[in-house]
Amino acid sequence: MYRSVPLSPSPPAPRTLPARLLRSALAEESRVHQPDSFATWFAAARERSGLRVDRVRLDGLRDWDRDPRTGTLRHRSGGFFTIGGLDVRFPSGPVPHWQQPIIHQPEIGILGLLAREFDGVLHFLMQAKVEPGNRNHLQLSPTVQATRSNYLRLHQGRAVPYLKYFQNRSRHRVMADVLQSEQGAWFFRKRNRNIVLEVTEDIAVGEDFRWMTLGQIYRQLAAEDIVNMDTRTALSCLPLTGGEGEGATEPGDGFRDALVRSCAGEPGGAHSMNDLLSWITEHRAQGDLTTGPVPLSELSDWHSSPERISHASGRFFSVIGVNVSAGTREVGGWAQPMVEPHGTGLIAVLVKEIDGVLHVLMQAGAEPGYVDGVELSPTVQCIPESYEILPGAARPRYLDDMLSARADRIRFSCLLSEEGGRFHHALNRYLVVEAEGDAGALEDRDHRWLTLHQLGALLRHSHYLNVQARSLVACLHSLLAPRPR
């Protein structure tokens, strides 16, 4: 069902794109007259969704089979994804060798946002969408969030709304368009196309869709489990950095001033871009992480039963089965396997003002599913409970600093879900913590200080920032938005 709303479109103003995005980030209200508040609209979408998720035996999944020789889980259509086994060797890592299940999804999906300017302010067409793995079912998603199997309609369901805009971009302005990775610990070389398009034509707005400014989206990002992972990664790819920061500063707010200067790129960062690129390339060139396939049914330290696949320790994650019914998805029901993490993760960065500019301490991290072996990850990225059962494995540097951070050092803290289409109740605490002590002493071989302008430059390209780091970039950008009064 689609509805018409009174709009006041205006042609793009003669400003740079970063300045226009910043103006949208500072906008507390929408310039589009919409009949309901966000809370009312979101509650109505939840009521319509009718989502139900039931745990079932892994061996009883409709339309899924286990390969009798390897144990690989695959859909009978040959599409969507498979779950197989992976052997990982990492001599210089905290654990030199392990085996695990991993998701293979070689097709490239679309995470697409449509943007339009109304009364001089950019708005983004957001979707209230349910996913079976979301703890609260409904979250704020991009305009289009679809795998190739979905938009080719292998499920024989309804077409994906607004997909045509991203398949034929010739009449629209491209704001961002880049292939990015997903979780390298659970996906093997999975990539999605993060694309944002600006349109000028009238668009019929479906009842589960809504125009929102960046400021409104950022406000929801501070709420637990509202803005989904796919929205966060698409937002991070927007060229918000490089603008002048006009109107973003507030008297007496030194942190926000330093954040604005970090986005603007003036003055420069603690390290030149050439030095940072060389540091990343060196890690990739000298990396010793190697992977190879192994039958899922023969994984060491993993137990496979008709109900699930789990690690012998009971930690890390399991592969489970679910049956799903939903009233507002392209198909009314389906079954699928899902990865279920054990424990709440911690995704955290240290930030520090260096010469008046906010810097973020990033880590060159290796994961078995990355295309290039190494991507920039947050200062700390782990499930803390896992280290209780890893004898001899050193706890990540800064983990204890993050867990014991004083309240006055924490600039952002929110519990957020990872992708709900493949992961069941995958929750992480996202933290931004102001660092204490000398900035130089906090660096080591694996950690470097970068400005948000430098992170934004890397986000114009594939495989430099992992998905958790991209979420934190969106969280940092959200601190530019006006604070609730």
PDB file of C-alpha atoms in Angstrom, residues 186-316:
ATOM      1  CA  TRP A 186      31.131 -15.386   9.921  1.00  0.00           C
ATOM      2  CA  PHE A 187      31.027 -14.653   6.147  1.00  0.00           C
ATOM      3  CA  PHE A 188      33.595 -15.841   3.622  1.00  0.00           C
ATOM      4  CA  ARG A 189      34.405 -12.916   1.303  1.00  0.00           C
ATOM      5  CA  LYS A 190      30.876 -11.537   1.414  1.00  0.00           C
ATOM      6  CA  ARG A 191      30.328  -8.094  -0.149  1.00  0.00           C
ATOM      7  CA  ASN A 192      27.395  -5.734  -0.557  1.00  0.00           C
ATOM      8  CA  ARG A 193      26.962  -2.722  -2.781  1.00  0.00           C
ATOM      9  CA  ASN A 194      26.426   0.342  -0.586  1.00  0.00           C
ATOM     10  CA  ILE A 195      24.766   2.916  -2.827  1.00  0.00           C
ATOM     11  CA  VAL A 196      23.065   6.255  -2.178  1.00  0.00           C
ATOM     12  CA  LEU A 197      21.195   8.037  -4.997  1.00  0.00           C
ATOM     13  CA  GLU A 198      19.672  11.509  -5.090  1.00  0.00           C
ATOM     14  CA  VAL A 199      16.436  11.760  -7.065  1.00  0.00           C
ATOM     15  CA  THR A 200      14.369  14.782  -8.092  1.00  0.00           C
ATOM     16  CA  GLU A 201      11.168  13.105  -9.266  1.00  0.00           C
ATOM     17  CA  ASP A 202       8.005  12.366  -7.280  1.00  0.00           C
ATOM     18  CA  ILE A 203       8.058   9.011  -5.506  1.00  0.00           C
ATOM     19  CA  ALA A 204       5.040   7.162  -4.147  1.00  0.00           C
ATOM     20  CA  VAL A 205       5.847   6.404  -0.515  1.00  0.00           C
ATOM     21  CA  GLY A 206       4.869   2.948   0.747  1.00  0.00           C
ATOM     22  CA  GLU A 207       3.259   2.710   4.173  1.00  0.00           C
ATOM     23  CA  ASP A 208       6.388   1.090   5.637  1.00  0.00           C
ATOM     24  CA  PHE A 209       8.619   3.867   4.242  1.00  0.00           C
ATOM     25  CA  ARG A 210       9.283   7.399   5.487  1.00  0.00           C
ATOM     26  CA  TRP A 211      11.378  10.439   4.512  1.00  0.00           C
ATOM     27  CA  MET A 212      13.833  11.382   7.269  1.00  0.00           C
ATOM     28  CA  THR A 213      16.689  13.859   7.628  1.00  0.00           C
ATOM     29  CA  LEU A 214      20.093  12.640   8.720  1.00  0.00           C
ATOM     30  CA  GLY A 215      19.502  14.408  12.015  1.00  0.00           C
ATOM     31  CA  GLN A 216      16.360  12.364  12.630  1.00  0.00           C
ATOM     32  CA  ILE A 217      18.102   9.114  11.710  1.00  0.00           C
ATOM     33  CA  TYR A 218      21.064   9.958  13.935  1.00  0.00           C
ATOM     34  CA  ARG A 219      18.697  10.638  16.825  1.00  0.00           C
ATOM     35  CA  GLN A 220      17.280   7.111  16.448  1.00  0.00           C
ATOM     36  CA  LEU A 221      20.819   5.714  16.306  1.00  0.00           C
ATOM     37  CA  ALA A 222      21.214   6.665  19.963  1.00  0.00           C
ATOM     38  CA  ALA A 223      18.247   4.402  20.819  1.00  0.00           C
ATOM     39  CA  GLU A 224      18.799   0.718  21.468  1.00  0.00           C
ATOM     40  CA  ASP A 225      18.182  -1.620  18.535  1.00  0.00           C
ATOM     41  CA  ILE A 226      16.360   0.777  16.180  1.00  0.00           C
ATOM     42  CA  VAL A 227      18.779   1.552  13.316  1.00  0.00           C
ATOM     43  CA  ASN A 228      19.906  -1.677  11.678  1.00  0.00           C
ATOM     44  CA  MET A 229      23.407  -2.585  10.533  1.00  0.00           C
ATOM     45  CA  ASP A 230      22.687  -2.094   6.836  1.00  0.00           C
ATOM     46  CA  THR A 231      21.529   1.479   7.427  1.00  0.00           C
ATOM     47  CA  ARG A 232      24.634   2.180   9.502  1.00  0.00           C
ATOM     48  CA  THR A 233      27.031   0.939   6.834  1.00  0.00           C
ATOM     49  CA  ALA A 234      25.243   2.817   4.027  1.00  0.00           C
ATOM     50  CA  LEU A 235      25.271   6.049   6.068  1.00  0.00           C
ATOM     51  CA  SER A 236      28.988   5.687   6.789  1.00  0.00           C
ATOM     52  CA  CYS A 237      29.757   5.767   3.049  1.00  0.00           C
ATOM     53  CA  LEU A 238      28.154   9.197   2.598  1.00  0.00           C
ATOM     54  CA  PRO A 239      30.767  11.932   1.965  1.00  0.00           C
ATOM     55  CA  LEU A 240      29.868  13.873   5.107  1.00  0.00           C
ATOM     56  CA  THR A 241      33.521  14.762   5.646  1.00  0.00           C
ATOM     57  CA  GLY A 242      35.224  17.622   3.851  1.00  0.00           C
ATOM     58  CA  GLY A 243      32.643  20.329   4.563  1.00  0.00           C
ATOM     59  CA  GLU A 244      33.323  23.575   6.354  1.00  0.00           C
ATOM     60  CA  GLY A 245      31.318  22.630   9.446  1.00  0.00           C
ATOM     61  CA  GLU A 246      29.281  25.849   9.398  1.00  0.00           C
ATOM     62  CA  GLY A 247      26.603  25.746  12.080  1.00  0.00           C
ATOM     63  CA  ALA A 248      27.856  22.504  13.629  1.00  0.00           C
ATOM     64  CA  THR A 249      29.873  23.969  16.485  1.00  0.00           C
ATOM     65  CA  GLU A 250      28.410  25.011  19.832  1.00  0.00           C
ATOM     66  CA  PRO A 251      29.994  27.461  22.273  1.00  0.00           C
ATOM     67  CA  GLY A 252      31.819  25.698  25.081  1.00  0.00           C
ATOM     68  CA  ASP A 253      31.655  22.238  23.501  1.00  0.00           C
ATOM     69  CA  GLY A 254      35.317  21.435  22.857  1.00  0.00           C
ATOM     70  CA  PHE A 255      34.654  17.804  21.947  1.00  0.00           C
ATOM     71  CA  ARG A 256      32.141  18.736  19.235  1.00  0.00           C
ATOM     72  CA  ASP A 257      34.485  21.424  17.873  1.00  0.00           C
ATOM     73  CA  ALA A 258      37.258  18.826  17.601  1.00  0.00           C
ATOM     74  CA  LEU A 259      34.802  16.420  15.910  1.00  0.00           C
ATOM     75  CA  VAL A 260      33.836  19.065  13.336  1.00  0.00           C
ATOM     76  CA  ARG A 261      37.496  19.792  12.588  1.00  0.00           C
ATOM     77  CA  SER A 262      38.135  16.044  12.252  1.00  0.00           C
ATOM     78  CA  CYS A 263      35.380  15.797   9.626  1.00  0.00           C
ATOM     79  CA  ALA A 264      36.525  18.924   7.788  1.00  0.00           C
ATOM     80  CA  GLY A 265      40.098  17.667   7.417  1.00  0.00           C
ATOM     81  CA  GLU A 266      41.760  20.906   8.505  1.00  0.00           C
ATOM     82  CA  PRO A 267      44.348  20.934   9.925  1.00  0.00           C
ATOM     83  CA  GLY A 268      45.826  17.586   8.960  1.00  0.00           C
ATOM     84  CA  GLY A 269      45.961  14.346  10.909  1.00  0.00           C
ATOM     85  CA  ALA A 270      48.675  12.855  13.070  1.00  0.00           C
ATOM     86  CA  HIS A 271      49.734  10.727  10.085  1.00  0.00           C
ATOM     87  CA  SER A 272      49.706  11.508   6.380  1.00  0.00           C
ATOM     88  CA  MET A 273      47.398   9.523   4.115  1.00  0.00           C
ATOM     89  CA  ASN A 274      50.413   8.041   2.321  1.00  0.00           C
ATOM     90  CA  ASP A 275      51.836   6.765   5.613  1.00  0.00           C
ATOM     91  CA  LEU A 276      48.495   5.251   6.597  1.00  0.00           C
ATOM     92  CA  LEU A 277      48.068   3.498   3.246  1.00  0.00           C
ATOM     93  CA  SER A 278      51.612   2.141   3.536  1.00  0.00           C
ATOM     94  CA  TRP A 279      50.865   0.872   7.059  1.00  0.00           C
ATOM     95  CA  ILE A 280      47.744  -0.971   5.844  1.00  0.00           C
ATOM     96  CA  THR A 281      49.573  -2.390   2.801  1.00  0.00           C
ATOM     97  CA  GLU A 282      52.412  -3.636   4.998  1.00  0.00           C
ATOM     98  CA  HIS A 283      49.974  -5.552   7.197  1.00  0.00           C
ATOM     99  CA  ARG A 284      48.357  -7.084   4.139  1.00  0.00           C
ATOM    100  CA  ALA A 285      51.685  -7.992   2.546  1.00  0.00           C
ATOM    101  CA  GLN A 286      53.126  -9.536   5.713  1.00  0.00           C
ATOM    102  CA  GLY A 287      49.951 -11.232   6.887  1.00  0.00           C
ATOM    103  CA  ASP A 288      50.201 -14.949   7.610  1.00  0.00           C
ATOM    104  CA  LEU A 289      46.507 -15.820   7.911  1.00  0.00           C
ATOM    105  CA  THR A 290      45.534 -18.581   5.464  1.00  0.00           C
ATOM    106  CA  THR A 291      42.272 -20.447   4.971  1.00  0.00           C
ATOM    107  CA  GLY A 292      41.062 -23.567   3.246  1.00  0.00           C
ATOM    108  CA  PRO A 293      37.799 -25.512   2.962  1.00  0.00           C
ATOM    109  CA  VAL A 294      37.078 -28.468   5.223  1.00  0.00           C
ATOM    110  CA  PRO A 295      33.918 -30.590   5.356  1.00  0.00           C
ATOM    111  CA  LEU A 296      31.377 -29.128   7.769  1.00  0.00           C
ATOM    112  CA  SER A 297      30.753 -32.634   9.139  1.00  0.00           C
ATOM    113  CA  GLU A 298      34.452 -33.080  10.036  1.00  0.00           C
ATOM    114  CA  LEU A 299      35.207 -29.831  11.917  1.00  0.00           C
ATOM    115  CA  SER A 300      37.416 -30.381  14.936  1.00  0.00           C
ATOM    116  CA  ASP A 301      35.945 -29.175  18.267  1.00  0.00           C
ATOM    117  CA  TRP A 302      32.479 -28.760  16.724  1.00  0.00           C
ATOM    118  CA  HIS A 303      29.506 -31.020  17.396  1.00  0.00           C
ATOM    119  CA  SER A 304      26.864 -31.524  14.734  1.00  0.00           C
ATOM    120  CA  SER A 305      23.426 -32.794  15.765  1.00  0.00           C
ATOM    121  CA  PRO A 306      19.999 -32.797  14.106  1.00  0.00           C
ATOM    122  CA  GLU A 307      19.181 -29.676  16.195  1.00  0.00           C
ATOM    123  CA  ARG A 308      22.266 -27.496  15.726  1.00  0.00           C
ATOM    124  CA  ILE A 309      25.993 -27.205  15.114  1.00  0.00           C
ATOM    125  CA  SER A 310      27.869 -25.958  18.192  1.00  0.00           C
ATOM    126  CA  HIS A 311      31.396 -25.632  19.546  1.00  0.00           C
ATOM    127  CA  ALA A 312      32.373 -28.230  22.130  1.00  0.00           C
ATOM    128  CA  SER A 313      32.995 -25.465  24.698  1.00  0.00           C
ATOM    129  CA  GLY A 314      29.460 -24.076  24.331  1.00  0.00           C
ATOM    130  CA  ARG A 315      30.930 -20.653  23.419  1.00  0.00           C
ATOM    131  CA  PHE A 316      31.544 -18.610  20.235  1.00  0.00           C
TER     132      PHE A 316
END
